[in-house]
mmCIF file of N, CA and C in Angstrom:
data_model
loop_
_atom_site.group_PDB
_atom_site.id
_atom_site.type_symbol
_atom_site.label_atom_id
_atom_site.label_comp_id
_atom_site.label_asym_id
_atom_site.label_seq_id
_atom_site.Cartn_x
_atom_site.Cartn_y
_atom_site.Cartn_z
ATOM 1 N N MET A 806 87.153 99.831 109.620
ATOM 2 C CA MET A 806 86.210 100.637 108.167
ATOM 3 C C MET A 806 85.417 100.074 108.041
ATOM 4 N N ASP A 807 85.372 98.812 107.847
ATOM 5 C CA ASP A 807 83.789 98.078 107.529
ATOM 6 C C ASP A 807 83.104 98.121 108.346
ATOM 7 N N SER A 808 83.184 97.342 109.120
ATOM 8 C CA SER A 808 82.372 97.238 110.092
ATOM 9 C C SER A 808 81.765 98.823 110.517
ATOM 10 N N LYS A 809 82.411 99.829 110.255
ATOM 11 C CA LYS A 809 81.790 101.177 111.269
ATOM 12 C C LYS A 809 80.739 101.522 110.022
ATOM 13 N N ILE A 810 81.397 100.833 108.453
ATOM 14 C CA ILE A 810 80.458 101.546 107.711
ATOM 15 C C ILE A 810 79.321 100.295 107.290
ATOM 16 N N LYS A 811 79.542 98.882 108.146
ATOM 17 C CA LYS A 811 78.110 98.532 108.609
ATOM 18 C C LYS A 811 77.251 99.199 108.882
ATOM 19 N N THR A 812 77.841 98.822 109.828
ATOM 20 C CA THR A 812 76.678 99.630 111.300
ATOM 21 C C THR A 812 76.655 101.071 111.582
ATOM 22 N N GLY A 813 76.627 101.937 110.201
ATOM 23 C CA GLY A 813 76.279 103.317 110.258
ATOM 24 C C GLY A 813 77.176 104.131 110.905
ATOM 25 N N LYS A 814 77.838 103.917 111.414
ATOM 26 C CA LYS A 814 79.433 104.533 112.238
ATOM 27 C C LYS A 814 80.253 105.300 111.682
ATOM 28 N N LEU A 815 80.286 105.360 109.732
ATOM 29 C CA LEU A 815 80.860 105.553 108.703
ATOM 30 C C LEU A 815 79.890 105.703 107.617
ATOM 31 N N SER A 816 79.458 107.186 107.089
ATOM 32 C CA SER A 816 79.085 106.950 105.621
ATOM 33 C C SER A 816 80.300 105.924 104.720
ATOM 34 N N LYS A 817 79.691 105.277 103.573
ATOM 35 C CA LYS A 817 80.947 104.390 102.619
ATOM 36 C C LYS A 817 81.782 104.998 101.970
ATOM 37 N N HIS A 818 81.264 106.531 101.809
ATOM 38 C CA HIS A 818 82.934 107.484 101.246
ATOM 39 C C HIS A 818 82.627 108.329 102.326
ATOM 40 N N PHE A 819 84.247 107.845 103.085
ATOM 41 C CA PHE A 819 84.725 108.340 104.065
ATOM 42 C C PHE A 819 86.500 109.822 104.159
ATOM 43 N N THR A 820 86.493 109.997 104.434
ATOM 44 C CA THR A 820 87.509 110.767 104.701
ATOM 45 C C THR A 820 88.783 110.385 105.369
ATOM 46 N N TYR A 821 89.613 111.689 104.287
ATOM 47 C CA TYR A 821 91.420 110.768 105.398
ATOM 48 C C TYR A 821 91.538 111.213 106.677
ATOM 49 N N SER A 822 90.472 112.111 107.732
ATOM 50 C CA SER A 822 90.264 112.361 108.868
ATOM 51 C C SER A 822 90.051 111.104 109.276
ATOM 52 N N ASP A 823 89.431 110.286 108.552
ATOM 53 C CA ASP A 823 88.159 108.893 109.166
ATOM 54 C C ASP A 823 89.344 107.364 109.282
ATOM 55 N N ILE A 824 89.776 107.688 108.551
ATOM 56 C CA ILE A 824 90.944 106.604 107.975
ATOM 57 C C ILE A 824 91.927 106.691 109.815
ATOM 58 N N GLU A 825 92.293 108.039 109.388
ATOM 59 C CA GLU A 825 93.319 108.740 110.701
ATOM 60 C C GLU A 825 92.592 108.209 111.250
ATOM 61 N N LYS A 826 91.524 108.479 111.920
ATOM 62 C CA LYS A 826 90.732 108.096 113.578
ATOM 63 C C LYS A 826 90.831 106.551 113.354
ATOM 64 N N CYS A 827 90.296 105.990 112.331
ATOM 65 C CA CYS A 827 90.408 104.385 112.855
ATOM 66 C C CYS A 827 91.544 103.569 113.040
ATOM 67 N N ILE A 828 92.733 104.418 112.282
ATOM 68 C CA ILE A 828 94.528 104.006 112.502
ATOM 69 C C ILE A 828 94.514 104.388 114.220
ATOM 70 N N ALA A 829 94.393 105.145 114.482
ATOM 71 C CA ALA A 829 94.670 105.240 116.276
ATOM 72 C C ALA A 829 94.123 104.590 116.686
ATOM 73 N N GLU A 830 92.922 103.891 116.475
ATOM 74 C CA GLU A 830 91.634 103.620 117.260
ATOM 75 C C GLU A 830 92.191 101.831 117.268
ATOM 76 N N SER A 831 92.900 101.751 116.128
ATOM 77 C CA SER A 831 93.104 100.110 115.536
ATOM 78 C C SER A 831 95.140 100.171 116.886
ATOM 79 N N SER A 832 95.231 101.193 116.683
ATOM 80 C CA SER A 832 96.906 100.618 117.269
ATOM 81 C C SER A 832 96.528 101.049 118.853
ATOM 82 N N LYS A 833 95.569 101.777 119.617
ATOM 83 C CA LYS A 833 95.415 100.971 120.803
ATOM 84 C C LYS A 833 95.520 99.690 121.111
ATOM 85 N N ILE A 834 94.911 99.445 120.618
ATOM 86 C CA ILE A 834 94.633 97.733 120.695
ATOM 87 C C ILE A 834 95.196 97.210 120.891
ATOM 88 N N GLU A 835 97.639 97.539 119.949
ATOM 89 C CA GLU A 835 98.115 96.679 119.833
ATOM 90 C C GLU A 835 99.704 97.121 121.375
ATOM 91 N N VAL A 836 99.943 97.223 121.815
ATOM 92 C CA VAL A 836 100.733 98.284 122.098
ATOM 93 C C VAL A 836 102.086 98.774 121.671
ATOM 94 N N GLY A 837 102.929 99.987 121.515
ATOM 95 C CA GLY A 837 103.777 100.392 120.501
ATOM 96 C C GLY A 837 103.476 101.744 120.501
ATOM 97 N N SER A 838 104.467 102.163 119.303
ATOM 98 C CA SER A 838 103.943 103.504 118.619
ATOM 99 C C SER A 838 103.460 103.900 118.241
ATOM 100 N N THR A 839 102.800 104.806 117.944
ATOM 101 C CA THR A 839 102.173 105.379 117.212
ATOM 102 C C THR A 839 102.437 105.214 115.864
ATOM 103 N N PRO A 840 101.486 104.399 114.898
ATOM 104 C CA PRO A 840 101.827 104.380 113.440
ATOM 105 C C PRO A 840 101.830 105.051 112.600
ATOM 106 N N GLN A 841 102.670 104.984 111.872
ATOM 107 C CA GLN A 841 103.425 106.159 110.490
ATOM 108 C C GLN A 841 101.879 106.228 109.065
ATOM 109 N N THR A 842 100.497 106.557 109.772
ATOM 110 C CA THR A 842 99.443 106.846 109.003
ATOM 111 C C THR A 842 99.604 106.761 107.860
ATOM 112 N N GLU A 843 100.495 108.157 106.693
ATOM 113 C CA GLU A 843 100.556 108.395 105.905
ATOM 114 C C GLU A 843 101.519 107.065 105.044
ATOM 115 N N LYS A 844 102.182 106.013 105.504
ATOM 116 C CA LYS A 844 103.029 104.229 104.931
ATOM 117 C C LYS A 844 101.408 103.840 105.351
ATOM 118 N N ILE A 845 100.449 104.132 106.142
ATOM 119 C CA ILE A 845 99.688 102.392 105.994
ATOM 120 C C ILE A 845 98.772 103.230 104.877
ATOM 121 N N VAL A 846 98.664 104.182 104.846
ATOM 122 C CA VAL A 846 97.439 105.111 104.173
ATOM 123 C C VAL A 846 97.740 104.931 102.214
ATOM 124 N N LYS A 847 99.036 104.688 102.218
ATOM 125 C CA LYS A 847 98.820 104.833 100.835
ATOM 126 C C LYS A 847 99.542 102.782 100.510
ATOM 127 N N SER A 848 99.768 102.273 101.647
ATOM 128 C CA SER A 848 99.558 100.588 101.203
ATOM 129 C C SER A 848 98.350 100.249 100.952
ATOM 130 N N LEU A 849 97.063 101.129 101.633
ATOM 131 C CA LEU A 849 95.231 101.190 101.897
ATOM 132 C C LEU A 849 95.429 101.029 100.325
ATOM 133 N N LEU A 850 95.633 102.425 99.919
ATOM 134 C CA LEU A 850 95.133 102.685 98.396
ATOM 135 C C LEU A 850 95.882 101.838 97.283
ATOM 136 N N HIS A 851 96.498 100.707 97.752
ATOM 137 C CA HIS A 851 97.490 100.158 96.982
ATOM 138 C C HIS A 851 96.162 98.683 95.996
ATOM 139 N N PHE A 852 95.671 98.245 97.273
ATOM 140 C CA PHE A 852 94.522 97.806 97.468
ATOM 141 C C PHE A 852 93.271 98.166 98.095
ATOM 142 N N PHE A 853 93.463 98.295 99.268
ATOM 143 C CA PHE A 853 92.326 98.146 99.392
ATOM 144 C C PHE A 853 91.564 99.702 100.073
ATOM 145 N N ILE A 854 91.431 100.287 99.639
ATOM 146 C CA ILE A 854 91.072 101.664 99.584
ATOM 147 C C ILE A 854 90.986 102.507 98.257
ATOM 148 N N GLU A 855 90.322 103.297 97.278
ATOM 149 C CA GLU A 855 90.328 103.918 96.131
ATOM 150 C C GLU A 855 89.453 105.896 97.031
ATOM 151 N N ARG A 856 89.938 106.110 95.628
ATOM 152 C CA ARG A 856 88.624 107.275 95.055
ATOM 153 C C ARG A 856 87.438 107.338 94.193
ATOM 154 N N PRO A 857 86.208 107.981 94.843
ATOM 155 C CA PRO A 857 85.246 107.691 94.275
ATOM 156 C C PRO A 857 85.652 108.837 93.107
ATOM 157 N N PRO A 858 84.826 107.942 92.044
ATOM 158 C CA PRO A 858 85.477 109.086 90.869
ATOM 159 C C PRO A 858 84.570 110.168 90.432
ATOM 160 N N ASN A 859 83.668 110.901 91.419
ATOM 161 C CA ASN A 859 82.713 111.494 91.758
ATOM 162 C C ASN A 859 83.554 113.094 93.017
ATOM 163 N N ASP A 860 83.959 112.220 93.751
ATOM 164 C CA ASP A 860 84.300 113.252 94.585
ATOM 165 C C ASP A 860 85.564 112.847 95.114
ATOM 166 N N GLU A 861 86.581 113.942 94.957
ATOM 167 C CA GLU A 861 88.525 113.215 94.834
ATOM 168 C C GLU A 861 88.773 113.888 96.310
ATOM 169 N N LEU A 862 88.341 114.324 97.638
ATOM 170 C CA LEU A 862 88.160 114.535 98.064
ATOM 171 C C LEU A 862 88.115 113.026 99.905
ATOM 172 N N LYS A 863 86.909 112.358 99.286
ATOM 173 C CA LYS A 863 86.964 110.861 99.547
ATOM 174 C C LYS A 863 87.319 110.043 98.958
ATOM 175 N N PHE A 864 87.580 108.941 100.007
ATOM 176 C CA PHE A 864 87.714 106.847 99.875
ATOM 177 C C PHE A 864 86.519 106.487 99.674
ATOM 178 N N ALA A 865 86.969 105.419 99.449
ATOM 179 C CA ALA A 865 85.781 103.917 99.533
ATOM 180 C C ALA A 865 86.441 103.144 99.881
ATOM 181 N N ILE A 866 86.230 101.651 100.138
ATOM 182 C CA ILE A 866 86.524 100.475 99.748
ATOM 183 C C ILE A 866 86.168 99.873 98.796
ATOM 184 N N THR A 867 87.432 99.659 98.093
ATOM 185 C CA THR A 867 87.674 98.384 96.702
ATOM 186 C C THR A 867 86.299 97.078 97.137
ATOM 187 N N ASP A 868 86.342 97.187 96.438
ATOM 188 C CA ASP A 868 85.423 95.513 96.115
ATOM 189 C C ASP A 868 86.251 94.122 96.610
ATOM 190 N N TYR A 869 87.942 94.582 96.349
ATOM 191 C CA TYR A 869 88.935 93.595 96.419
ATOM 192 C C TYR A 869 88.170 93.412 98.061
ATOM 193 N N ALA A 870 88.956 94.830 98.612
ATOM 194 C CA ALA A 870 88.868 94.740 99.992
ATOM 195 C C ALA A 870 87.659 93.910 100.625
ATOM 196 N N LYS A 871 86.275 94.424 99.924
ATOM 197 C CA LYS A 871 85.705 93.518 101.193
ATOM 198 C C LYS A 871 85.087 91.808 100.167
ATOM 199 N N LYS A 872 85.860 91.786 99.368
ATOM 200 C CA LYS A 872 85.838 90.446 99.718
ATOM 201 C C LYS A 872 87.554 89.423 100.274
ATOM 202 N N PHE A 873 88.170 90.303 100.371
ATOM 203 C CA PHE A 873 88.835 90.090 101.782
ATOM 204 C C PHE A 873 88.465 89.404 102.869
ATOM 205 N N ILE A 874 87.718 90.978 103.311
ATOM 206 C CA ILE A 874 87.289 91.561 104.442
ATOM 207 C C ILE A 874 86.675 89.801 104.723
ATOM 208 N N GLU A 875 85.335 89.100 103.847
ATOM 209 C CA GLU A 875 84.673 88.564 103.617
ATOM 210 C C GLU A 875 85.587 87.509 103.518
ATOM 211 N N LEU A 876 86.537 86.874 102.960
ATOM 212 C CA LEU A 876 87.045 85.815 102.998
ATOM 213 C C LEU A 876 87.457 85.408 104.453
ATOM 214 N N ILE A 877 87.801 86.466 105.254
ATOM 215 C CA ILE A 877 88.961 86.328 106.625
ATOM 216 C C ILE A 877 87.802 86.079 107.676
ATOM 217 N N ASP A 878 86.743 86.306 107.339
ATOM 218 C CA ASP A 878 86.006 86.819 108.467
ATOM 219 C C ASP A 878 84.572 85.095 108.129
ATOM 220 N N LYS A 879 85.059 85.096 106.942
ATOM 221 C CA LYS A 879 84.326 83.294 107.443
ATOM 222 C C LYS A 879 85.249 82.117 107.693
ATOM 223 N N LYS A 880 87.061 82.398 107.513
ATOM 224 C CA LYS A 880 87.948 81.486 107.965
ATOM 225 C C LYS A 880 87.932 81.841 109.645
ATOM 226 N N LEU A 881 87.884 82.854 110.116
ATOM 227 C CA LEU A 881 87.295 83.445 111.966
ATOM 228 C C LEU A 881 86.368 82.686 112.691
ATOM 229 N N HIS A 882 85.014 82.683 111.298
ATOM 230 C CA HIS A 882 84.083 82.162 112.246
ATOM 231 C C HIS A 882 83.541 80.600 111.175
ATOM 232 N N SER A 883 83.606 80.368 111.071
ATOM 233 C CA SER A 883 83.664 79.223 110.444
ATOM 234 C C SER A 883 83.369 77.999 111.796
ATOM 235 N N PRO A 884 81.657 77.481 111.059
ATOM 236 C CA PRO A 884 81.666 76.586 111.866
ATOM 237 C C PRO A 884 82.492 75.028 111.780
ATOM 238 N N LEU A 885 83.165 75.057 110.687
ATOM 239 C CA LEU A 885 84.001 73.830 110.393
ATOM 240 C C LEU A 885 85.329 74.393 111.280
ATOM 241 N N LYS A 886 85.857 75.181 111.969
ATOM 242 C CA LYS A 886 86.589 75.537 112.659
ATOM 243 C C LYS A 886 87.256 75.051 114.077
ATOM 244 N N ASN A 887 86.444 74.618 114.311
ATOM 245 C CA ASN A 887 86.155 74.275 115.796
ATOM 246 C C ASN A 887 86.190 72.572 115.697
ATOM 247 N N SER A 888 85.323 71.914 114.745
ATOM 248 C CA SER A 888 85.019 70.334 114.266
ATOM 249 C C SER A 888 86.526 69.883 113.809
ATOM 250 N N GLN A 889 87.484 71.017 112.799
ATOM 251 C CA GLN A 889 88.645 70.563 112.252
ATOM 252 C C GLN A 889 89.805 70.695 113.584
ATOM 253 N N ASN A 890 89.520 71.091 114.023
ATOM 254 C CA ASN A 890 90.324 71.670 115.960
ATOM 255 C C ASN A 890 90.182 70.024 116.147
ATOM 256 N N LEU A 891 89.665 69.798 116.909
ATOM 257 C CA LEU A 891 89.260 69.180 117.590
ATOM 258 C C LEU A 891 89.802 67.309 116.519
ATOM 259 N N LYS A 892 89.423 67.321 115.424
ATOM 260 C CA LYS A 892 90.035 66.089 114.945
ATOM 261 C C LYS A 892 91.191 65.717 114.525
ATOM 262 N N LEU A 893 92.040 67.580 114.804
ATOM 263 C CA LEU A 893 93.571 67.304 114.909
ATOM 264 C C LEU A 893 93.901 67.141 115.937
ATOM 265 N N ARG A 894 93.103 67.567 117.766
ATOM 266 C CA ARG A 894 93.553 67.408 119.093
ATOM 267 C C ARG A 894 93.733 64.867 118.909
ATOM 268 N N LYS A 895 92.425 64.572 118.845
ATOM 269 C CA LYS A 895 92.607 63.615 118.608
ATOM 270 C C LYS A 895 93.644 62.466 118.080
#
């Protein structure tokens, strides 16, 4: 969802339907059964998405989620990642 917001494909305040679509798209990447959307949304609401105070029918990514995504992105795309792996192999 974060990447869709950054590319403008999704508004920063999105709907439940938008969440369902993203979950469905993500489930196509992994082979398996269709995920239980309601359970996933409940989990996401705990830390990663919230309802904006001015619009109860919409959702938004929390600041915590944004920082978490940034941390994971830095770990995955770190220029030091490859150099550390090379040192370990030697």
